[in-house]
Amino acid sequence: MNMRAWVLASVLLAPFFPTAGLKAASREVVLQSYASHVYATYSAASETAGKLQSAVNALIAQPSADNLAAAQRAWLDARVVWGQTEVFRFYEGPIDDASYGVEGMINAWPLDESYIDYVVGAENAGIINQPGKWPTITPELLISLNENGSETNVATGFHAIEFLLWGQDLSATGPGARPYTDYVPGTGKNAERRATYLKAATDLLVKQIAVVKEAWSPGDLNSYGNKFSKQASSEALTKIFKGMYALLTDELAGERMYTGYESQSQEDEHSCFSDNTKTDIVENIRGVLQVWTGDVNGIPGLGADELVSPAMAKFVTGELTTALEAAEALPTPYDSLLMAPEGSEERKVFLETIFMVVDAGTAVKEAAKSLGIPLATN
C-alpha cells in the first residue's frame, strides 16, 4: 500500500459522525455560510466586471495603447474573481439552470475567432466585417448569434471580449497582439463596428453577472440564495459537493487540461488570446478550496469541511492545497506548455498536475461519501 492509499484508508476508517458531531457548526449554518459566500463572490465579480466596462468605455472614447492595456488589465482582474465563481456551477443553480442560466452567455468556450472578427488569411471574416449581413450590432443581435449553428460560434462573454482586446494569438511565447488602431475610426477597418461590438459584449457581461448576483441576494426573500439553506440539507449539500467535484474532474482536469495535453494544440487553451489560462486554473482550484474551508482571503469562515471528521477534513484540504500549489508552479506561457515535446520535463509536470487535480476531486468525492452523499461518476 503506497503512502497516498494509506492516508486515504486511515481517513475512511476514522470514526464517522453523519451530521457533524465533531464540530459545533450545523448543516444549516454551513449552508447559510455557503449562500453568503456565493453572493459575496458574485458581488466581487460584478464589481470587477464594472471596472472592465469603464476601461472599455475609455478605450472606445479615446483609442490608445495605454487605454488598450488598461482594458486588458481590467479583463485579467475580472477573470481572477470569475474563476473563483465556477465552483457554483454544475448543479443547475442560477448560473447554469437549463431554462434561465446565463453561463453560456458569460463563459462559453472554445471560441471560433473568425465568427467575430478578422483572422490571418480571412480579413473580411466575422460579424464585425459583414455589415451587409448584420447592419447593426446590438446586444440583442449578439444574444441571438451566440452559439448559433455551432457551440464554437461564441458571440458573447469573457472570451469574445478577450479576443476583441488581444486578437488572434499567433505566438508560442506571448498573447495576441491586436493594435489599438483597430479601434481608431478611419484607420482600423470597421473600427466603429468593432467598438460597438466590444461595448455591446461588455455591457451584456456586466448585466448577466448582475443577474446571477441578484439570484443569490440575501435581501430578496424569494431569491434562490435565500431559499438555499431552507431546502433539505442533503439536497443542498449534494449541490455543493457536485459543484466542487465536477469542476475539478470533468471540467478542469478533463476538458480544460487533459484535452490540451493530449492535442498539444494552442487551440485547446482556455484563455488563449490573453495567455491567462494558468490563472484560470489556479483560481478555479482556489474557488473550490474557499468553498471547502470557508476561508476567503485569509478570513476564516465556515465551509463544508466543518461537517466531516477532522481526519477527512485534513485529508481533503491537503489534496486541494497540493493541487493548488502544483497549478501555481506550472510554467508560463501556458501555450508553450501545451506544445512541449514528448518526453520533456514540461509535459511530465503538466500531466502530474492534472493527476493532482483529479486526486483533489476524488478526495472531495470521498468526503461527500462520508456524509452519505453519493456523487455520480461520469
Coordinates of N, CA and C in Angstrom, one line a residue, residues 75-275:
W75 N -9.7 43.3 -17.8 CA -10.2 41.9 -18.1 C -9.5 40.9 -17.3
L76 N -8.2 41.0 -17.2 CA -7.4 40.0 -16.4 C -7.9 40.0 -14.9
D77 N -8.1 41.2 -14.4 CA -8.5 41.3 -13.0 C -9.9 40.6 -12.8
A78 N -10.8 40.9 -13.8 CA -12.1 40.3 -13.7 C -12.1 38.8 -13.8
R79 N -11.1 38.2 -14.5 CA -11.0 36.8 -14.6 C -10.6 36.1 -13.3
V80 N -9.8 36.8 -12.5 CA -9.4 36.2 -11.2 C -10.6 35.9 -10.4
V81 N -11.5 36.9 -10.3 CA -12.7 36.6 -9.4 C -13.6 35.6 -10.1
W82 N -13.8 35.8 -11.4 CA -14.7 34.9 -12.1 C -14.3 33.4 -11.9
G83 N -13.0 33.2 -12.0 CA -12.5 31.8 -11.8 C -12.9 31.2 -10.5
Q84 N -13.1 32.0 -9.5 CA -13.4 31.5 -8.2 C -14.9 31.3 -8.1
T85 N -15.7 31.8 -9.0 CA -17.2 31.5 -9.0 C -17.5 30.2 -9.7
E86 N -16.6 29.6 -10.5 CA -17.0 28.5 -11.3 C -17.4 27.3 -10.5
V87 N -17.0 27.2 -9.2 CA -17.4 26.1 -8.4 C -18.9 26.2 -8.0
F88 N -19.6 27.3 -8.4 CA -21.0 27.4 -8.1 C -21.8 26.9 -9.3
R89 N -21.2 26.2 -10.2 CA -21.8 25.6 -11.4 C -22.1 24.1 -11.2
F90 N -22.7 23.5 -12.2 CA -22.8 22.1 -12.3 C -24.0 21.5 -11.5
Y91 N -24.8 22.3 -10.9 CA -26.0 21.7 -10.2 C -27.3 22.5 -10.5
E92 N -27.2 23.1 -11.7 CA -28.4 23.8 -12.2 C -28.9 24.9 -11.3
G93 N -28.0 25.6 -10.7 CA -28.3 26.8 -10.0 C -28.5 28.0 -10.9
P94 N -28.5 29.2 -10.4 CA -28.8 30.4 -11.3 C -27.8 30.5 -12.4
I95 N -26.6 30.1 -12.3 CA -25.6 30.3 -13.3 C -25.9 29.3 -14.5
D96 N -26.3 28.1 -14.2 CA -26.4 27.2 -15.4 C -27.7 26.4 -15.3
D97 N -28.8 27.0 -14.8 CA -30.1 26.3 -14.9 C -30.5 26.1 -16.3
A98 N -31.1 25.0 -16.6 CA -31.4 24.7 -18.0 C -32.3 25.6 -18.7
S99 N -33.2 26.3 -17.9 CA -34.2 27.2 -18.5 C -33.8 28.7 -18.5
Y100 N -33.0 29.1 -17.5 CA -32.7 30.5 -17.5 C -31.2 30.8 -17.2
G101 N -30.4 29.8 -17.1 CA -29.0 30.1 -16.7 C -28.3 30.9 -17.8
V102 N -27.3 31.6 -17.4 CA -26.6 32.5 -18.4 C -25.1 32.1 -18.5
E103 N -24.7 31.0 -18.1 CA -23.3 30.6 -18.1 C -22.8 30.6 -19.6
G104 N -23.6 30.1 -20.5 CA -23.2 30.1 -21.9 C -23.1 31.5 -22.5
M105 N -23.7 32.5 -21.9 CA -23.5 33.8 -22.4 C -22.3 34.5 -21.8
I106 N -21.8 34.0 -20.6 CA -20.7 34.6 -19.9 C -19.4 34.0 -20.2
N107 N -19.4 32.7 -20.3 CA -18.0 32.0 -20.3 C -17.9 30.9 -21.3
A108 N -18.7 30.9 -22.4 CA -18.7 29.9 -23.4 C -17.2 29.8 -24.0
W109 N -16.9 28.5 -24.3 CA -15.5 28.2 -24.8 C -15.6 26.8 -25.3
P110 N -14.8 26.4 -26.4 CA -13.9 27.3 -27.1 C -14.6 28.2 -28.1
L111 N -13.8 29.2 -28.6 CA -14.4 30.2 -29.5 C -13.7 30.2 -30.9
D112 N -14.5 30.3 -31.9 CA -14.0 30.4 -33.3 C -13.9 31.9 -33.5
E113 N -12.6 32.4 -33.6 CA -12.3 33.8 -33.7 C -13.0 34.4 -35.0
S114 N -13.0 33.6 -36.0 CA -13.4 34.1 -37.3 C -14.9 34.3 -37.3
Y115 N -15.6 33.9 -36.3 CA -17.1 34.2 -36.2 C -17.3 35.6 -35.8
I116 N -16.3 36.3 -35.2 CA -16.4 37.6 -34.7 C -15.7 38.7 -35.5
D117 N -14.4 38.4 -35.9 CA -13.6 39.4 -36.5 C -12.6 38.8 -37.4
Y118 N -11.8 39.6 -38.0 CA -10.8 39.1 -39.0 C -9.7 38.2 -38.3
V119 N -9.2 37.3 -39.1 CA -8.1 36.4 -38.6 C -7.1 36.4 -39.8
V120 N -5.9 35.9 -39.5 CA -5.0 35.7 -40.6 C -5.5 34.9 -41.7
G121 N -5.5 35.4 -42.9 CA -6.0 34.7 -44.1 C -7.5 34.9 -44.4
A122 N -8.1 35.6 -43.5 CA -9.6 35.9 -43.7 C -9.9 37.3 -43.2
E123 N -9.4 38.3 -43.9 CA -9.5 39.7 -43.5 C -11.0 40.2 -43.4
N124 N -11.9 39.6 -44.1 CA -13.3 40.0 -44.1 C -14.2 39.1 -43.2
A125 N -13.6 38.3 -42.4 CA -14.3 37.4 -41.6 C -15.0 38.0 -40.4
G126 N -16.1 37.4 -40.0 CA -16.7 37.8 -38.7 C -17.9 38.7 -38.8
I127 N -18.6 38.8 -37.8 CA -19.8 39.6 -37.7 C -19.4 41.1 -37.9
I128 N -18.3 41.5 -37.4 CA -17.8 42.9 -37.5 C -17.6 43.3 -38.9
N129 N -17.1 42.4 -39.7 CA -16.7 42.7 -41.1 C -17.7 42.4 -42.1
Q130 N -18.9 42.1 -41.7 CA -20.0 41.8 -42.6 C -21.2 42.7 -42.4
P131 N -21.1 44.0 -42.6 CA -22.2 44.9 -42.4 C -23.4 44.6 -43.3
G132 N -23.2 44.0 -44.4 CA -24.3 43.7 -45.3 C -25.2 42.7 -44.7
K133 N -24.6 41.7 -44.0 CA -25.4 40.6 -43.4 C -26.0 41.0 -42.0
W134 N -25.2 41.8 -41.3 CA -25.6 42.3 -39.9 C -25.4 43.8 -39.9
P135 N -26.3 44.6 -40.4 CA -26.1 46.0 -40.5 C -25.9 46.7 -39.2
T136 N -26.6 46.3 -38.1 CA -26.5 47.0 -36.8 C -26.1 46.0 -35.7
I137 N -25.1 46.3 -35.0 CA -24.6 45.4 -33.9 C -25.2 45.9 -32.6
T138 N -26.0 45.0 -32.0 CA -26.7 45.4 -30.8 C -26.5 44.2 -29.8
P139 N -26.7 44.5 -28.5 CA -26.7 43.3 -27.6 C -27.7 42.2 -27.9
E140 N -28.9 42.6 -28.4 CA -29.9 41.6 -28.8 C -29.4 40.7 -30.0
L141 N -28.7 41.4 -30.9 CA -28.1 40.6 -32.0 C -27.1 39.6 -31.5
L142 N -26.2 40.0 -30.6 CA -25.2 39.1 -30.1 C -25.8 38.0 -29.4
I143 N -26.8 38.2 -28.6 CA -27.5 37.2 -27.9 C -28.1 36.1 -28.9
S144 N -28.7 36.7 -30.0 CA -29.3 35.8 -30.9 C -28.2 34.9 -31.7
L145 N -27.0 35.5 -31.8 CA -26.0 34.8 -32.6 C -25.1 33.9 -31.7
N146 N -25.2 34.0 -30.4 CA -24.3 33.3 -29.5 C -24.6 31.8 -29.7
E147 N -23.6 31.0 -30.0 CA -23.6 29.6 -30.2 C -24.7 29.2 -31.2
N148 N -24.9 30.1 -32.2 CA -25.9 29.8 -33.2 C -25.3 29.0 -34.3
G149 N -25.7 27.7 -34.5 CA -25.2 26.9 -35.5 C -24.1 26.0 -35.1
S150 N -23.3 26.4 -34.1 CA -22.2 25.6 -33.6 C -21.8 26.1 -32.2
E151 N -21.4 25.2 -31.3 CA -21.0 25.6 -30.0 C -19.8 26.5 -30.0
T152 N -19.0 26.5 -31.1 CA -17.8 27.4 -31.2 C -18.2 28.8 -31.7
N153 N -19.4 29.0 -32.2 CA -19.9 30.3 -32.6 C -20.2 31.1 -31.4
V154 N -19.2 31.4 -30.6 CA -19.4 32.2 -29.4 C -19.4 33.7 -29.7
A155 N -20.4 34.4 -29.4 CA -20.5 35.8 -29.8 C -20.5 36.7 -28.5
T156 N -20.7 36.2 -27.3 CA -20.7 37.0 -26.1 C -19.8 36.4 -25.1
G157 N -19.6 37.2 -24.0 CA -18.9 36.7 -22.8 C -17.5 37.1 -22.7
F158 N -16.8 36.5 -21.7 CA -15.4 36.8 -21.4 C -14.5 36.6 -22.6
H159 N -14.7 35.5 -23.3 CA -13.7 35.1 -24.3 C -13.9 35.9 -25.6
A160 N -15.2 36.3 -25.9 CA -15.4 37.2 -27.0 C -14.7 38.5 -26.8
I161 N -14.9 39.1 -25.5 CA -14.2 40.3 -25.2 C -12.7 40.2 -25.2
E162 N -12.2 39.0 -24.7 CA -10.8 38.7 -24.7 C -10.2 38.8 -26.1
F163 N -10.9 38.2 -27.1 CA -10.4 38.2 -28.5 C -10.4 39.7 -29.0
L164 N -11.5 40.4 -28.6 CA -11.5 41.8 -29.1 C -10.5 42.7 -28.5
L165 N -9.9 42.3 -27.4 CA -8.9 43.1 -26.7 C -7.5 42.6 -27.1
W166 N -7.3 41.4 -27.3 CA -6.0 40.9 -27.7 C -5.8 40.5 -29.1
G167 N -6.9 40.0 -29.8 CA -6.7 39.5 -31.1 C -6.2 38.1 -31.1
Q168 N -6.1 37.6 -32.3 CA -5.6 36.2 -32.5 C -4.3 35.9 -31.9
D169 N -4.1 34.8 -31.2 CA -2.8 34.5 -30.6 C -2.0 33.7 -31.6
L170 N -1.0 34.3 -32.2 CA -0.2 33.6 -33.1 C 1.2 33.3 -32.6
S171 N 1.4 33.5 -31.3 CA 2.8 33.4 -30.7 C 2.8 32.2 -29.7
A172 N 3.9 31.5 -29.7 CA 4.1 30.4 -28.7 C 4.7 31.0 -27.4
T173 N 5.0 32.3 -27.4 CA 5.7 32.8 -26.2 C 5.0 34.1 -25.7
G174 N 3.8 34.4 -26.2 CA 3.1 35.6 -25.7 C 1.7 35.6 -26.2
P175 N 0.9 36.5 -25.7 CA -0.5 36.6 -26.1 C -0.7 37.2 -27.5
G176 N -2.0 37.4 -27.8 CA -2.3 38.1 -29.1 C -1.8 39.5 -29.0
A177 N -1.7 40.1 -30.2 CA -1.1 41.5 -30.3 C -2.0 42.4 -31.1
R178 N -3.2 42.5 -30.8 CA -4.1 43.4 -31.5 C -3.7 44.8 -31.3
P179 N -3.5 45.6 -32.4 CA -3.1 47.0 -32.2 C -4.3 47.9 -31.8
Y180 N -4.0 48.9 -31.0 CA -5.1 49.8 -30.6 C -5.8 50.5 -31.8
T181 N -5.0 50.6 -32.9 CA -5.5 51.2 -34.1 C -6.7 50.5 -34.7
D182 N -6.9 49.3 -34.2 CA -8.2 48.6 -34.7 C -9.4 49.3 -34.2
Y183 N -9.2 50.2 -33.2 CA -10.4 50.9 -32.7 C -10.3 52.4 -33.1
V184 N -9.4 52.8 -33.9 CA -9.3 54.2 -34.4 C -10.1 54.4 -35.7
P185 N -11.2 55.1 -35.6 CA -12.0 55.4 -36.8 C -11.2 56.0 -37.9
G186 N -11.4 55.4 -39.1 CA -10.6 55.9 -40.2 C -9.3 55.2 -40.4
T187 N -8.8 54.5 -39.4 CA -7.6 53.7 -39.5 C -7.8 52.2 -39.5
G188 N -8.5 51.8 -38.4 CA -8.8 50.3 -38.4 C -10.0 50.0 -39.2
K189 N -9.9 49.0 -40.0 CA -11.1 48.6 -40.8 C -12.3 48.2 -39.9
N190 N -13.4 48.9 -40.2 CA -14.6 48.7 -39.4 C -14.4 48.9 -38.0
A191 N -13.6 49.9 -37.7 CA -13.2 50.3 -36.3 C -14.5 50.6 -35.5
E192 N -15.4 51.4 -36.1 CA -16.6 51.8 -35.3 C -17.5 50.5 -35.0
R193 N -17.6 49.6 -35.9 CA -18.4 48.4 -35.7 C -17.7 47.5 -34.6
R194 N -16.3 47.5 -34.7 CA -15.6 46.7 -33.6 C -15.8 47.3 -32.3
A195 N -15.8 48.6 -32.2 CA -16.0 49.3 -30.9 C -17.4 49.1 -30.4
T196 N -18.4 49.1 -31.3 CA -19.8 48.9 -31.0 C -20.0 47.5 -30.5
Y197 N -19.3 46.5 -31.1 CA -19.4 45.1 -30.7 C -18.8 45.0 -29.3
L198 N -17.6 45.5 -29.1 CA -16.9 45.4 -27.8 C -17.8 46.0 -26.7
K199 N -18.3 47.2 -26.9 CA -19.2 47.8 -25.9 C -20.4 46.9 -25.6
A200 N -21.1 46.4 -26.7 CA -22.3 45.6 -26.5 C -21.9 44.3 -25.7
A201 N -20.8 43.7 -26.1 CA -20.5 42.4 -25.4 C -20.1 42.7 -23.9
T202 N -19.5 43.8 -23.6 CA -19.1 44.1 -22.3 C -20.3 44.5 -21.4
D203 N -21.2 45.3 -22.0 CA -22.4 45.7 -21.3 C -23.2 44.5 -21.0
L204 N -23.3 43.5 -21.9 CA -24.0 42.3 -21.7 C -23.4 41.5 -20.5
L205 N -22.1 41.4 -20.5 CA -21.4 40.7 -19.5 C -21.7 41.3 -18.1
V206 N -21.7 42.6 -18.0 CA -22.0 43.2 -16.7 C -23.4 42.9 -16.3
K207 N -24.3 43.0 -17.3 CA -25.8 42.8 -17.0 C -26.0 41.3 -16.5
Q208 N -25.3 40.4 -17.2 CA -25.6 39.0 -16.9 C -25.0 38.5 -15.6
I209 N -23.8 39.1 -15.3 CA -23.3 38.8 -13.9 C -24.2 39.4 -12.8
A210 N -24.7 40.5 -13.1 CA -25.6 41.1 -12.1 C -26.9 40.2 -11.9
V211 N -27.3 39.6 -13.0 CA -28.5 38.7 -12.9 C -28.2 37.6 -11.9
V212 N -27.0 37.0 -12.1 CA -26.6 35.8 -11.2 C -26.4 36.3 -9.8
K213 N -25.8 37.5 -9.6 CA -25.6 38.0 -8.3 C -26.9 38.2 -7.6
E214 N -27.9 38.8 -8.2 CA -29.2 39.1 -7.6 C -29.9 37.8 -7.3
A215 N -29.7 36.8 -8.1 CA -30.3 35.5 -7.8 C -29.9 34.9 -6.4
W216 N -28.8 35.4 -5.9 CA -28.3 34.9 -4.6 C -28.4 36.0 -3.6
S217 N -29.2 37.0 -3.9 CA -29.3 38.1 -2.9 C -29.9 37.7 -1.6
P218 N -29.3 38.0 -0.5 CA -29.9 37.7 0.8 C -31.1 38.7 1.1
G219 N -31.1 39.8 0.4 CA -32.1 40.8 0.7 C -33.4 40.5 0.0
D220 N -33.5 39.5 -0.9 CA -34.7 39.2 -1.6 C -35.2 37.8 -1.0
L221 N -36.3 37.9 -0.3 CA -36.8 36.7 0.4 C -37.1 35.5 -0.6
N222 N -37.4 35.9 -1.9 CA -37.7 34.9 -2.9 C -36.5 34.5 -3.7
S223 N -35.4 35.0 -3.4 CA -34.2 34.6 -4.2 C -33.8 33.2 -4.0
Y224 N -33.1 32.7 -5.0 CA -32.5 31.3 -4.9 C -31.6 31.2 -3.7
G225 N -30.8 32.2 -3.5 CA -29.9 32.2 -2.4 C -30.5 32.2 -1.0
N226 N -31.6 32.9 -0.9 CA -32.3 33.0 0.4 C -33.0 31.6 0.7
K227 N -33.4 30.9 -0.3 CA -34.1 29.6 -0.1 C -33.1 28.5 0.0
F228 N -31.8 28.7 -0.4 CA -30.8 27.6 -0.5 C -30.7 26.8 0.8
S229 N -30.5 27.5 1.9 CA -30.3 26.8 3.2 C -31.6 26.3 3.8
K230 N -32.7 26.6 3.2 CA -34.0 26.2 3.7 C -34.5 24.9 3.1
Q231 N -33.8 24.4 2.0 CA -34.2 23.1 1.4 C -33.6 22.0 2.2
A232 N -34.0 20.8 1.9 CA -33.4 19.6 2.6 C -31.9 19.7 2.6
S233 N -31.3 19.5 3.7 CA -29.8 19.7 3.8 C -29.1 18.7 2.9
S234 N -29.6 17.5 2.8 CA -29.0 16.5 1.9 C -29.0 17.0 0.4
E235 N -30.1 17.7 0.1 CA -30.2 18.2 -1.3 C -29.2 19.3 -1.5
A236 N -29.2 20.2 -0.6 CA -28.3 21.4 -0.7 C -26.8 21.0 -0.7
L237 N -26.5 20.0 0.2 CA -25.1 19.6 0.3 C -24.7 18.8 -1.0
T238 N -25.6 18.1 -1.6 CA -25.3 17.4 -2.8 C -24.9 18.4 -3.9
K239 N -25.6 19.5 -3.9 CA -25.3 20.6 -4.9 C -23.9 21.1 -4.7
I240 N -23.6 21.4 -3.4 CA -22.2 22.0 -3.1 C -21.1 21.0 -3.5
F241 N -21.3 19.8 -3.1 CA -20.2 18.8 -3.4 C -20.2 18.5 -4.9
K242 N -21.3 18.5 -5.6 CA -21.3 18.3 -7.0 C -20.5 19.4 -7.7
G243 N -20.7 20.7 -7.2 CA -20.0 21.8 -7.8 C -18.5 21.6 -7.7
M244 N -18.1 21.2 -6.5 CA -16.6 21.1 -6.3 C -16.1 19.9 -7.1
Y245 N -16.8 18.8 -7.1 CA -16.3 17.6 -7.7 C -16.3 17.7 -9.3
A246 N -17.4 18.2 -9.8 CA -17.5 18.3 -11.3 C -16.5 19.3 -11.8
L247 N -16.3 20.4 -11.1 CA -15.3 21.4 -11.6 C -13.9 20.8 -11.7
L248 N -13.5 20.1 -10.6 CA -12.2 19.6 -10.5 C -11.9 18.5 -11.5
T249 N -12.9 17.6 -11.7 CA -12.6 16.4 -12.5 C -13.0 16.6 -14.0
D250 N -14.3 16.6 -14.3 CA -14.7 16.6 -15.7 C -14.3 17.9 -16.4
E251 N -14.5 19.0 -15.7 CA -14.3 20.3 -16.4 C -12.8 20.7 -16.4
L252 N -12.2 20.8 -15.2 CA -10.8 21.3 -15.2 C -9.8 20.3 -15.6
A253 N -9.7 19.2 -14.9 CA -8.7 18.2 -15.2 C -9.0 17.6 -16.6
G254 N -10.3 17.4 -17.0 CA -10.6 16.8 -18.3 C -10.6 17.8 -19.4
E255 N -11.7 18.6 -19.5 CA -11.9 19.4 -20.7 C -10.8 20.5 -20.8
R256 N -10.4 21.1 -19.7 CA -9.5 22.3 -19.9 C -8.1 21.9 -19.8
M257 N -7.7 20.8 -19.2 CA -6.3 20.5 -19.1 C -5.9 19.3 -19.9
Y258 N -6.6 18.1 -19.7 CA -6.1 16.9 -20.4 C -6.3 17.0 -21.9
T259 N -7.4 17.6 -22.3 CA -7.7 17.8 -23.7 C -6.5 18.5 -24.4
G260 N -6.0 19.5 -23.8 CA -4.9 20.3 -24.4 C -3.6 19.5 -24.3
Y261 N -3.5 18.8 -23.2 CA -2.3 17.9 -23.0 C -2.2 16.9 -24.1
E262 N -3.3 16.3 -24.4 CA -3.3 15.3 -25.5 C -3.2 15.8 -26.9
S263 N -3.8 17.0 -27.2 CA -3.8 17.5 -28.5 C -2.5 18.3 -28.8
Q264 N -1.9 18.8 -27.7 CA -0.7 19.7 -27.8 C -1.0 20.9 -28.8
S265 N -2.2 21.4 -28.7 CA -2.6 22.5 -29.6 C -3.0 23.7 -28.8
Q266 N -2.5 24.9 -29.3 CA -2.9 26.2 -28.7 C -4.4 26.4 -28.7
E267 N -5.0 25.8 -29.7 CA -6.5 26.0 -29.9 C -7.3 25.4 -28.7
D268 N -6.6 24.5 -27.9 CA -7.3 24.0 -26.7 C -6.9 24.6 -25.5
E269 N -6.4 25.9 -25.6 CA -6.1 26.7 -24.4 C -7.3 27.5 -24.0
H270 N -7.7 27.5 -22.7 CA -9.0 28.1 -22.3 C -9.0 29.6 -22.6
S271 N -8.0 30.4 -22.0 CA -8.0 31.8 -22.3 C -6.8 32.0 -23.3
C272 N -7.0 31.6 -24.5 CA -5.8 31.5 -25.4 C -5.4 32.9 -25.9
F273 N -6.3 33.8 -26.1 CA -5.9 35.1 -26.6 C -5.0 35.9 -25.7
S274 N -5.3 35.8 -24.4 CA -4.5 36.6 -23.4 C -3.4 35.8 -22.7
D275 N -3.4 34.5 -23.0 CA -2.5 33.6 -22.3 C -2.7 33.6 -20.7

